[in-house]
Tab-separated table of C-alpha atoms in Angstrom:
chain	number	residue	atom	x	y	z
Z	6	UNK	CA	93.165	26.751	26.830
Z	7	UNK	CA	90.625	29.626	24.929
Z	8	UNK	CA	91.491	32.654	25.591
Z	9	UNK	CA	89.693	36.009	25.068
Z	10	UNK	CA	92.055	38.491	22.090
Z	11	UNK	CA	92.630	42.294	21.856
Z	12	UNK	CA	93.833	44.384	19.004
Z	13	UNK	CA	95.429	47.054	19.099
Z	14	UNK	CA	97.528	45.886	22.338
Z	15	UNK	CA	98.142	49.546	22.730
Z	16	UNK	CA	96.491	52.493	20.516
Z	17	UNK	CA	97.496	56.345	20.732
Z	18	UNK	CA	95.247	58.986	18.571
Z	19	UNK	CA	94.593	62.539	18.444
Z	20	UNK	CA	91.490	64.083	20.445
Z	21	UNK	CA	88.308	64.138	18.099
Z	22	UNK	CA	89.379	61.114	15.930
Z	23	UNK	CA	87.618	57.772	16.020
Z	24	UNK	CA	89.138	54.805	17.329
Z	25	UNK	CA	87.787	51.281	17.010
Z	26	UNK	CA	88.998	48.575	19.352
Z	27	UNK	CA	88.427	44.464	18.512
Z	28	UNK	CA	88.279	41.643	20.547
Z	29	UNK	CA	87.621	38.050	19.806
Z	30	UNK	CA	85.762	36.304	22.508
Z	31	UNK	CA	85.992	32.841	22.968
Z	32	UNK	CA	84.699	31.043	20.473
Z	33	UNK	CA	81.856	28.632	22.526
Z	34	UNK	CA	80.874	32.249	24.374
Z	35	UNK	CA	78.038	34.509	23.353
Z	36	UNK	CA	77.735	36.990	26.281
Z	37	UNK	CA	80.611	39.981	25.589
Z	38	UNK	CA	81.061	42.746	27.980
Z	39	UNK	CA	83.575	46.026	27.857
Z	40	UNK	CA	84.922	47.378	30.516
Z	41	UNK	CA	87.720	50.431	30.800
Z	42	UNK	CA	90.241	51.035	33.820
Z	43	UNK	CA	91.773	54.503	34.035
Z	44	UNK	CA	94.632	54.560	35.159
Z	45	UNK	CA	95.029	54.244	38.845
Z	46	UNK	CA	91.202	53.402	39.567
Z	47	UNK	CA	88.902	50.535	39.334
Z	48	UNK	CA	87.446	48.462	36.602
Z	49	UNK	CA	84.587	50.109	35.452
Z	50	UNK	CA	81.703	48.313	33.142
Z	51	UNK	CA	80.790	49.807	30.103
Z	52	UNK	CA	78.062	47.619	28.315
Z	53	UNK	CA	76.706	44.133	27.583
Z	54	UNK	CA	75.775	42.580	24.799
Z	55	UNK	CA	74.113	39.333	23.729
Z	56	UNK	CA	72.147	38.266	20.497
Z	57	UNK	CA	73.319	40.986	18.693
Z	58	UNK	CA	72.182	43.932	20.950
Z	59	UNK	CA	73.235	45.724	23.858
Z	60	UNK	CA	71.674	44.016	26.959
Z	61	UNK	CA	72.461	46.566	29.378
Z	62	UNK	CA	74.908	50.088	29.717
Z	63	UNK	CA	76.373	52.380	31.803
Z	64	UNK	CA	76.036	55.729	31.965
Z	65	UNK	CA	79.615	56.230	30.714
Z	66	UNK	CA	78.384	54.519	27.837
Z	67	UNK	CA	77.002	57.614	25.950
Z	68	UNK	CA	76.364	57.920	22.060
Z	69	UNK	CA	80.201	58.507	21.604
Z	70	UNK	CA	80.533	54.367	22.221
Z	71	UNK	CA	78.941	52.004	19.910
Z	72	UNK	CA	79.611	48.237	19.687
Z	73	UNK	CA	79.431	45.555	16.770
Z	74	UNK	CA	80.028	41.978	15.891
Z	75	UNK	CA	80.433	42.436	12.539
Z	76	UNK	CA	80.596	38.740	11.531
Z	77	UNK	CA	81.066	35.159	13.566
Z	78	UNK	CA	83.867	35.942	15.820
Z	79	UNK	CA	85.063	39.700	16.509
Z	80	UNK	CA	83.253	42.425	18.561
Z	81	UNK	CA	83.790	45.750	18.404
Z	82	UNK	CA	83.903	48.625	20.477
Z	83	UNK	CA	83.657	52.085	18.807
Z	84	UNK	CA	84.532	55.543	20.001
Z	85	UNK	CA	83.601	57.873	17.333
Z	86	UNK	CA	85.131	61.364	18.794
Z	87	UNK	CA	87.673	61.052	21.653
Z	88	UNK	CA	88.191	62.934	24.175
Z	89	UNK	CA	91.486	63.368	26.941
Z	90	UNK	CA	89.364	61.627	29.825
Z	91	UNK	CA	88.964	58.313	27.260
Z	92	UNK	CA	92.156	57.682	28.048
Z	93	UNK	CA	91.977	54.361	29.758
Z	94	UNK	CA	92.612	50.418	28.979
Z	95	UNK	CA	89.866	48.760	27.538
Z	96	UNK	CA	89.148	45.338	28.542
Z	97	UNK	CA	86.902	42.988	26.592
Z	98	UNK	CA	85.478	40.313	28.181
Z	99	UNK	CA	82.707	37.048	27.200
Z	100	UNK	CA	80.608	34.246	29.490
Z	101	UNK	CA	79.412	31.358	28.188
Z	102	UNK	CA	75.952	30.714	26.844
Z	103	UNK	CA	74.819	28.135	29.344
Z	104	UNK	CA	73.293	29.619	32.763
Z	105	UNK	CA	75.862	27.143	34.685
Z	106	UNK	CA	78.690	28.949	33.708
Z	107	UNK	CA	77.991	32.192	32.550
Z	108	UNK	CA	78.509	34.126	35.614
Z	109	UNK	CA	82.097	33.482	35.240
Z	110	UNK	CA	83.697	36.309	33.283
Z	111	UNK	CA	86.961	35.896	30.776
Z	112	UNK	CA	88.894	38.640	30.085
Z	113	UNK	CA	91.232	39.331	27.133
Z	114	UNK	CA	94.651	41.202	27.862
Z	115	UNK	CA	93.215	44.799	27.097
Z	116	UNK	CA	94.002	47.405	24.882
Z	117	UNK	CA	95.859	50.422	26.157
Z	118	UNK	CA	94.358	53.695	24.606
Z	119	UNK	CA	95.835	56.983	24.584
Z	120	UNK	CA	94.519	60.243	23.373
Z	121	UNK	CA	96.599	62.993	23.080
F	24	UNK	CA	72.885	49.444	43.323
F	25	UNK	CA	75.230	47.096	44.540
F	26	UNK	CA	78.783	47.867	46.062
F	27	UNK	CA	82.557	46.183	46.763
F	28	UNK	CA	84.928	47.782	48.994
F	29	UNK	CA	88.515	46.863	49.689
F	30	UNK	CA	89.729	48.225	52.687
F	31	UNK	CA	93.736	47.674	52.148
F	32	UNK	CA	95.109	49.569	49.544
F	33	UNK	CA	98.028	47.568	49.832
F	34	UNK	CA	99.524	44.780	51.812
F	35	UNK	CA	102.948	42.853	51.942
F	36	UNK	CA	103.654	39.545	52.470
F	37	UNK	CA	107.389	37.876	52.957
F	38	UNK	CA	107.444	34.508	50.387
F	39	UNK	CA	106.480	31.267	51.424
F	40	UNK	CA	104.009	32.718	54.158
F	41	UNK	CA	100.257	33.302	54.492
F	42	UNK	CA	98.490	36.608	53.305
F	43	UNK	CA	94.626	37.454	53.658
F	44	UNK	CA	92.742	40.105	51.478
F	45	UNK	CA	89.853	41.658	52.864
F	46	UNK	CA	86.689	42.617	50.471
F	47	UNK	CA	83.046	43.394	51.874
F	48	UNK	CA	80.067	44.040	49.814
F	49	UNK	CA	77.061	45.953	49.865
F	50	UNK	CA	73.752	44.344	48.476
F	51	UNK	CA	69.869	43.417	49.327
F	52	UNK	CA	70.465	40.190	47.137
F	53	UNK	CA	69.853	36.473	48.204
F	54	UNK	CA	71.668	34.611	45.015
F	55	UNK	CA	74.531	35.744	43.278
F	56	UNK	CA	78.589	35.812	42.882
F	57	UNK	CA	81.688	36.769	43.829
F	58	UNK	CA	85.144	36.747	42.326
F	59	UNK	CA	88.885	37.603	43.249
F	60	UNK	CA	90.892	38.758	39.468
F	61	UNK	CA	94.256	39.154	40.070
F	62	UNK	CA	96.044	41.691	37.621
F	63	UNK	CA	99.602	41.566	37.203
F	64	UNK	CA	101.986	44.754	35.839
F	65	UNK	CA	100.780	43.459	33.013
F	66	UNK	CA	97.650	44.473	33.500
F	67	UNK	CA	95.466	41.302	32.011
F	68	UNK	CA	92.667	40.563	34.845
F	69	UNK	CA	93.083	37.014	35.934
F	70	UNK	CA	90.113	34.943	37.593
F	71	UNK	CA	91.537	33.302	40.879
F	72	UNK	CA	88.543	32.005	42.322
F	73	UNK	CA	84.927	32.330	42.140
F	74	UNK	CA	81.928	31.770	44.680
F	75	UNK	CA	78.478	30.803	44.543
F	76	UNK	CA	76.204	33.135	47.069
F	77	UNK	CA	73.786	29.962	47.382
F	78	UNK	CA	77.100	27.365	48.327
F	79	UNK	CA	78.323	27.797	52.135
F	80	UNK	CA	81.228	25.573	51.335
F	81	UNK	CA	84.048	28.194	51.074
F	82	UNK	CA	85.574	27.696	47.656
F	83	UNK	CA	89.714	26.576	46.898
F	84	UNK	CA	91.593	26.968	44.345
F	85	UNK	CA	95.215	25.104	45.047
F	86	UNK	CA	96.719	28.018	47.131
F	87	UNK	CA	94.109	30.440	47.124
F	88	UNK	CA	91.044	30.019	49.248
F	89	UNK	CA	88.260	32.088	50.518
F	90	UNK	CA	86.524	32.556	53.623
F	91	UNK	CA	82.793	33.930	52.218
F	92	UNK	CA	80.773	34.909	55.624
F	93	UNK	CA	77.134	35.528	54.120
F	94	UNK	CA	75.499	37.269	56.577
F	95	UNK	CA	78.335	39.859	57.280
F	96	UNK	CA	78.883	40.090	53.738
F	97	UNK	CA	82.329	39.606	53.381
F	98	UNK	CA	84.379	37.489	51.046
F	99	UNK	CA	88.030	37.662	51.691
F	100	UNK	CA	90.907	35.682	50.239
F	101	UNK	CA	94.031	33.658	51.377
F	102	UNK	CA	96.981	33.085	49.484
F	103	UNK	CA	98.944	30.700	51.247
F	104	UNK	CA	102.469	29.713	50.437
F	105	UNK	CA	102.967	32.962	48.608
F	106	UNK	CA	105.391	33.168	45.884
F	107	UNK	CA	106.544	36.072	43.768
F	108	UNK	CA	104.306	35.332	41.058
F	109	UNK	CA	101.502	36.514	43.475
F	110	UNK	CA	102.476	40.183	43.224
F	111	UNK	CA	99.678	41.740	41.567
F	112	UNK	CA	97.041	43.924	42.317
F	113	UNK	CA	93.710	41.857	43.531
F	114	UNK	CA	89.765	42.600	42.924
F	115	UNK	CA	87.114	41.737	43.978
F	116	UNK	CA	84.078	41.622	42.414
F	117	UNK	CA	80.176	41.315	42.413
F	118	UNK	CA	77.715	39.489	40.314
F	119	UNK	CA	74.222	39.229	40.416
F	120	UNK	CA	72.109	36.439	39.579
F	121	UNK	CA	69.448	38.255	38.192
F	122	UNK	CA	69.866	39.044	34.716
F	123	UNK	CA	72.451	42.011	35.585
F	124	UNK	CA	75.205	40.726	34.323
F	125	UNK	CA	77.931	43.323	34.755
F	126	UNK	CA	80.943	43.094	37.230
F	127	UNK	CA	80.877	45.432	40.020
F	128	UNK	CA	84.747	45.958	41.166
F	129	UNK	CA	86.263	46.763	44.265
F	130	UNK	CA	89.471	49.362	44.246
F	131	UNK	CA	91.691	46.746	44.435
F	132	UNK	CA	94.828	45.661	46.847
F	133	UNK	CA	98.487	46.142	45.798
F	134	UNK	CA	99.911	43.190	46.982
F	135	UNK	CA	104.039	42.791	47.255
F	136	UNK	CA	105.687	39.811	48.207
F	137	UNK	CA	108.820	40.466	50.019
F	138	UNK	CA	111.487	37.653	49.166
């Protein structure tokens, strides 16, 4: 069965670098979605993104957070200067194209980020 | 803006027997959908079952069925049977059908299944 992938499974950096998370939706999908869960608390949506732009955002989605699909099959989220309260797993998720089934959400295992 | 609440932090259930989650929703919306992700220690989110605003048949999923009540707006789901796999923490979540795409969440329900 398809499944939605994350790299890094886990990711620890220092305050103020940049950290780029990747996710591979699956493969028939072309709806992609973030979201982030600090620890503790809810799932929280970060952005959406279809056609090769953002569709729609959340405010926690300031200019620090950019996203990409750099080619056919990844997409990217981008944090260029971290901060403590980023601290959070990151959960990348894609619908399917058709209107029938795109409502239904897929999520990939997450990536664990830690910033020190 | 649309809202999920889930009223039990946590819950317990001994194997083998029934357990129901509880999950209301806040919204001014006619069509749209609602979920129950179940997220293991693991912490992957899971889709358990999904329902269509517009469908009054309550959806099932082998063990796992909801009872969706429209007008109150609440959407809450039975494991039956439960087995130790089902230890997890459960969400619900919100859809819309119009064009806003994101998930709203609830805060979730620890559940523990006591052998």
């Amino acid at each position: 069965e398809p499944e939605v992938t994350q790299t890094p499974s886990h990711q620890v950096t220092q305050m103020g670098q940049e950290v780029i998370l990747r996710c591979v939706p699956i493969s028939n999908h072309l709806y992609f979605y973030w979201y982030r869960q600090i620890l503790g608390q809810k799932v929280e949506f970060l952005v959406s993104f279809y056609n090769n732009e953002i569709s729609e955002k959340s405010e926690i989605f300031d200019d620090q957070f950019s996203v990409e699909r750099p080619d056919g099959s990844n997409f990217t989220l981008k944090i260029r200067s971290t901060k403590l309260e980023d601290s959070a797993m990151y959960f990348c998720a894609s619908s399917a194209k058709l209107a029938g089934g795109r409502e239904t959400q897929y999520f990939g295992p997450g990536t664990r980020l830690l910033v020190l | 803006a649309q809202t999920v609440t889930q009223s039990q932090p946590e819950m317990s259930v001994q194997e083998a027997e029934t357990v129901t989650l509880s999950c209301t929703y806040d919204t001014s919306e006619s069509d749209y959908y609602l979920f129950w992700y179940k997220q293991p220690p693991s912490r992957q989110m899971i889709l358990v079952i999904r329902q269509e605003a517009y469908k009054q048949q309550n959806a099932t999923e082998n063990r796992f069925s909801v009872n969706f009540q429209k007008a109150a707006k609440s959407f809450s789901l039975k494991i039956s049977d439960s087995q130790l796999g089902d230890a997890a923490m459960y969400f619900c979540a919100y859809r819309s059908d119009f064009g806003n795409e994101k998930l709203t969440f609830g805060t979730g329900t620890r559940l523990t299944i006591i052998p």
